[in-house]
Coordinates of C-alpha atoms in Angstrom, one line a residue:
Chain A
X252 CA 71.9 109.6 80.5
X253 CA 69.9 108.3 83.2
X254 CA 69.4 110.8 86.8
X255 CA 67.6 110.4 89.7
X256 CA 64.9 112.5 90.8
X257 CA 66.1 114.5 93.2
X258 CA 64.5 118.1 94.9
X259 CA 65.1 120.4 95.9
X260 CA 67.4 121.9 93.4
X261 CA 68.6 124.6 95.4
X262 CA 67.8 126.0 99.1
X263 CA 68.9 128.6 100.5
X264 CA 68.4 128.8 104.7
X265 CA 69.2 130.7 107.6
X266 CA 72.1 129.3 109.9
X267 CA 71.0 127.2 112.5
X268 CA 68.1 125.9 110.5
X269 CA 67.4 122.4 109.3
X270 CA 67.8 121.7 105.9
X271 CA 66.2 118.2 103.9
X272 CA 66.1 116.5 101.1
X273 CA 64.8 113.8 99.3
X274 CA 66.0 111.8 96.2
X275 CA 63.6 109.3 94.1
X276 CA 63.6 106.4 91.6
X277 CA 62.0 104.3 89.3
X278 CA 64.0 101.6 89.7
X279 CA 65.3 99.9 93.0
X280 CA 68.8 100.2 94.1
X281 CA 70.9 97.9 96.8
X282 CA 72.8 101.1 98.0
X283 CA 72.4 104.3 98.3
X284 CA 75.2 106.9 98.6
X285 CA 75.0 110.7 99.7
X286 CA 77.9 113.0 98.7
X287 CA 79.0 116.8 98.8
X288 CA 81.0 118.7 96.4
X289 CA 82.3 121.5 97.1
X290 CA 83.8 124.7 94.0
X291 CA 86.1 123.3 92.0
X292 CA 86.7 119.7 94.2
X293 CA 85.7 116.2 93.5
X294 CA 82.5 115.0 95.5
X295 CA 83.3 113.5 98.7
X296 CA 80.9 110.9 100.3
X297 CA 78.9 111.6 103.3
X298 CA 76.8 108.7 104.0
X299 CA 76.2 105.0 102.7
X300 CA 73.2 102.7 102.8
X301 CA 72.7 99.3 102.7
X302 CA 69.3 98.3 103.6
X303 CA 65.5 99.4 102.6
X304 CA 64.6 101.3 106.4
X305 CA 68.1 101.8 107.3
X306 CA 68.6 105.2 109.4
X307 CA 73.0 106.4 109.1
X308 CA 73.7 109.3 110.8
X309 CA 76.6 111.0 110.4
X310 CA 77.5 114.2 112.8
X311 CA 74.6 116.4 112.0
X312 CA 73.7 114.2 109.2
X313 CA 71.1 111.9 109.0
X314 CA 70.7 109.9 105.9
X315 CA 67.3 107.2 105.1
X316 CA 67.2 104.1 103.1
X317 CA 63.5 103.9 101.5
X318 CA 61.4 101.5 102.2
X319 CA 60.6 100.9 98.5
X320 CA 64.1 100.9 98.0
X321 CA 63.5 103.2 95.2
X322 CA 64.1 106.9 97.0
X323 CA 66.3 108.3 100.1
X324 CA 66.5 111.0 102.4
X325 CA 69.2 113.6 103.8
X326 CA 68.3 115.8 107.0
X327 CA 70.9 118.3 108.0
X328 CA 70.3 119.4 111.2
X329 CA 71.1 122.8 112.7
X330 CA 73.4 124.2 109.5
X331 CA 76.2 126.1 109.6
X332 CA 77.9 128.2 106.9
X333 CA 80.8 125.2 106.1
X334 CA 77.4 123.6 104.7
X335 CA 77.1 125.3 101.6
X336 CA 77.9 123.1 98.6
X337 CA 76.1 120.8 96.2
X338 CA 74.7 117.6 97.7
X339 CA 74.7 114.1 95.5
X340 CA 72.4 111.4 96.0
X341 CA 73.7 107.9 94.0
X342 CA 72.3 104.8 93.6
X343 CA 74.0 101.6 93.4
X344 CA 72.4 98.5 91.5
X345 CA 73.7 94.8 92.3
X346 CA 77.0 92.8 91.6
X347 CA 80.8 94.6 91.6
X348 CA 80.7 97.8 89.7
X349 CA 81.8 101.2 89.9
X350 CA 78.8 102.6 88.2
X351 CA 76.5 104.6 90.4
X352 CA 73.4 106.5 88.8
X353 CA 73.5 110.0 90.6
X354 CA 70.8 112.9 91.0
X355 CA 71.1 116.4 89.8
X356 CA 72.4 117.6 92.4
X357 CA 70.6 120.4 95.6
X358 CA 72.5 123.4 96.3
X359 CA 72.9 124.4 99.8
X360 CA 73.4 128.5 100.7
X361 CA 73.2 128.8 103.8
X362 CA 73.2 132.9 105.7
X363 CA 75.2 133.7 108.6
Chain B
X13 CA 96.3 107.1 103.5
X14 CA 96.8 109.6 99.8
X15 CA 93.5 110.2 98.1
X16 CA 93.0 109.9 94.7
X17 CA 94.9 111.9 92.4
X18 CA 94.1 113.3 88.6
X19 CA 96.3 115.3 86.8
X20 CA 96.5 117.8 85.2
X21 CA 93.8 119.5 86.9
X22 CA 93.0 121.8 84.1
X23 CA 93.1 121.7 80.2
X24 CA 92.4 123.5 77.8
X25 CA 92.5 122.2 73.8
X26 CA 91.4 123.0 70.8
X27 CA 88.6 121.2 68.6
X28 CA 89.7 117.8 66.3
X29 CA 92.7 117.5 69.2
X30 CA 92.7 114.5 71.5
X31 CA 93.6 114.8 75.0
X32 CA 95.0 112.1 78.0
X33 CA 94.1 112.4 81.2
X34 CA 96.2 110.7 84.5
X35 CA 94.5 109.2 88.2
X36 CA 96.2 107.6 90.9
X37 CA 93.6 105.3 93.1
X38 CA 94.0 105.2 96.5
X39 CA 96.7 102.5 97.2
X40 CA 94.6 99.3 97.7
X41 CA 92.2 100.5 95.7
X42 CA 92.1 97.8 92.3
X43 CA 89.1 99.9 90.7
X44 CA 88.9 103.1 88.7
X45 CA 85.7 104.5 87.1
X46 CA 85.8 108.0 85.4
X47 CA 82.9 110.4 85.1
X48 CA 81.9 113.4 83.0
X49 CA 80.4 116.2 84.8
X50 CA 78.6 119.1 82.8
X51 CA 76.3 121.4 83.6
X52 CA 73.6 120.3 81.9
X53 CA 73.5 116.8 82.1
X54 CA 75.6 116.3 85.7
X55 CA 77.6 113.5 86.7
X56 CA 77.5 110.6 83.9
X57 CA 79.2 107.6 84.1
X58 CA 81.9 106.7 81.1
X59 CA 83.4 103.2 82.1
X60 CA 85.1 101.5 85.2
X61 CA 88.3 99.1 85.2
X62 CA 89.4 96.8 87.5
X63 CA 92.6 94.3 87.3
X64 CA 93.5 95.8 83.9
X65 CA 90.1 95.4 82.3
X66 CA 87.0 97.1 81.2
X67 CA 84.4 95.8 83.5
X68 CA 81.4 98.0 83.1
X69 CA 81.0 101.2 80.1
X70 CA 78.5 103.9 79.8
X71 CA 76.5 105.1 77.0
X72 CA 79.6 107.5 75.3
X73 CA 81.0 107.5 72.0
X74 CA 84.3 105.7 71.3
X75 CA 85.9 108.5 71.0
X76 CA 86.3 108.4 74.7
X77 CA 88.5 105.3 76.1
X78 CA 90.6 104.5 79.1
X79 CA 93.0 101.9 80.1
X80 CA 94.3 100.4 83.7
X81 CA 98.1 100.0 84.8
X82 CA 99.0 97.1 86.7
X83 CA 99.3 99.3 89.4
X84 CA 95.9 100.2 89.3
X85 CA 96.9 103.2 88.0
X86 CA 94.3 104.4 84.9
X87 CA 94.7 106.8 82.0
X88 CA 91.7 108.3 79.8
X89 CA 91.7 109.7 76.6
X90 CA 89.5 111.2 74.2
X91 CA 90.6 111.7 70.8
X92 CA 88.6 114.1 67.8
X93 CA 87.5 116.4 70.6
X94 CA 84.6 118.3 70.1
X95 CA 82.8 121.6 71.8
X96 CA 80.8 119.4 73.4
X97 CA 83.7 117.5 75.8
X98 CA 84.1 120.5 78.1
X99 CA 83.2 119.2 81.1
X100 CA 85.0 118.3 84.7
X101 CA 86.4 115.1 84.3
X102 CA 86.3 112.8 87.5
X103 CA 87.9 109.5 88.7
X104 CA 87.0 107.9 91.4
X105 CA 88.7 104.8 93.3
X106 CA 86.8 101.8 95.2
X107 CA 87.9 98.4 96.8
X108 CA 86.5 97.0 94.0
X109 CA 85.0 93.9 95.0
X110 CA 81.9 93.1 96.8
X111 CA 80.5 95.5 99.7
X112 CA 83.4 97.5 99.0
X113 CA 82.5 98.3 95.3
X114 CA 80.1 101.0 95.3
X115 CA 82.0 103.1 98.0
X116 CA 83.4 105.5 95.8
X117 CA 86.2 108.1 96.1
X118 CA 86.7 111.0 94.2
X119 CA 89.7 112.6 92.9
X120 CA 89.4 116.7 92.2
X121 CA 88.9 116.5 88.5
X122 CA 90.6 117.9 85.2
X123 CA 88.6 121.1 84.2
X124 CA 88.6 120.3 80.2
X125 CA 87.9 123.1 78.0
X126 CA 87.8 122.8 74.3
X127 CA 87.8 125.8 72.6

């Protein structure tokens, strides 16, 4: 089925370190969505975005629209342990559906 | 406001079996998609319903079908179950319609094995 790109797969940081990544596209989205899922729980969403530039933040989260409309970005500043997870991106095409295309996924450690 | 809720949370069945699986949306929620996640190939879309009807379907056999309640309420089911359907089955609840659509919510997920 069809993924996004999305890197890196895994990362594994100090606390108190800031963390990034990046999630790209060969087709153009309207939306795109940033989630975390945590062992053995649903993913929950983080951040969503609406327009090509946009800039959400969310706590320590900061999440980028593309300009090309076809990748975004998700900073994590200053991590702490309760970060550790998987993190989503998901792309969202046009009219009222529940299909979102989603990336493989980048696994946060993070050391105390 | 209850999240969304799938039961039973894990499964475990035997090949050529068939299996139903349960979600509750969040109340005022009118869609339901499900999702397979594996290993391998992630999180895949396997269809979305909304006011009792199909409305959008991913590329999976027909073994794999679902249904929507009048409550909003949805039921999956996959019949001739194969090695292959192990996986972390995931439903996820949205407003439905227009900017509310794409902001889905996720239930926890049956666990199926298939032994």
């Amino acid at each position: 089925g069809q993924q996004l790109n999305q890197n890196p797969q895994s990362m594994f940081i100090q606390e108190g370190e800031d963390v990034s990544m990046n999630c790209t596209s060969s087709s153009i989205f309207n939306t795109w969505l940033w989630y975390k899922q945590d062992p053995g729980e649903g993913p929950v969403l983080l951040i969503a975005l609406y327009k090509a530039g946009e800039l959400t933040s969310n706590g320590r989260l900061t999440a980028q629209f593309g300009i090309t409309r076809k990748d975004s970005f998700l900073n994590i500043s200053a991590s702490i342990p309760s970060d550790v997870g998987i993190y989503f991106c998901a792309g969202h095409g046009s009219g009222n559906t529940g299909k979102l295309i989603f990336g493989q996924g980048t696994t946060l450690q993070v050391k105390p | 406001k209850a999240g969304v809720t799938q039961t039973p949370r894990y499964l475990i069945k035997t090949r050529g079996q068939q299996v139903t699986l349960s979600c509750s949306p969040i109340s005022g929620h009118r869609s339901v998609s499900w999702y397979q996640q594996t290993p391998g190939q992630g999180l895949q879309f396997l269809f979305e319903y909304f006011s009792e009807t199909q409305r959008n379907k991913g590329n999976f056999p027909g073994r794999f079908s679902g249904r929507q309640f009048s409550n909003s309420r949805s039921e999956m089911n996959v019949s001739t179950l194969e090695l292959g359907d192990s996986a972390l089955y995931l439903c996820a609840s949205s407003r439905g319609l227009n900017r509310g659509s794409e902001k889905l919510f996720f239930g926890s997920g049956t666990q199926l094995s298939v032994l």
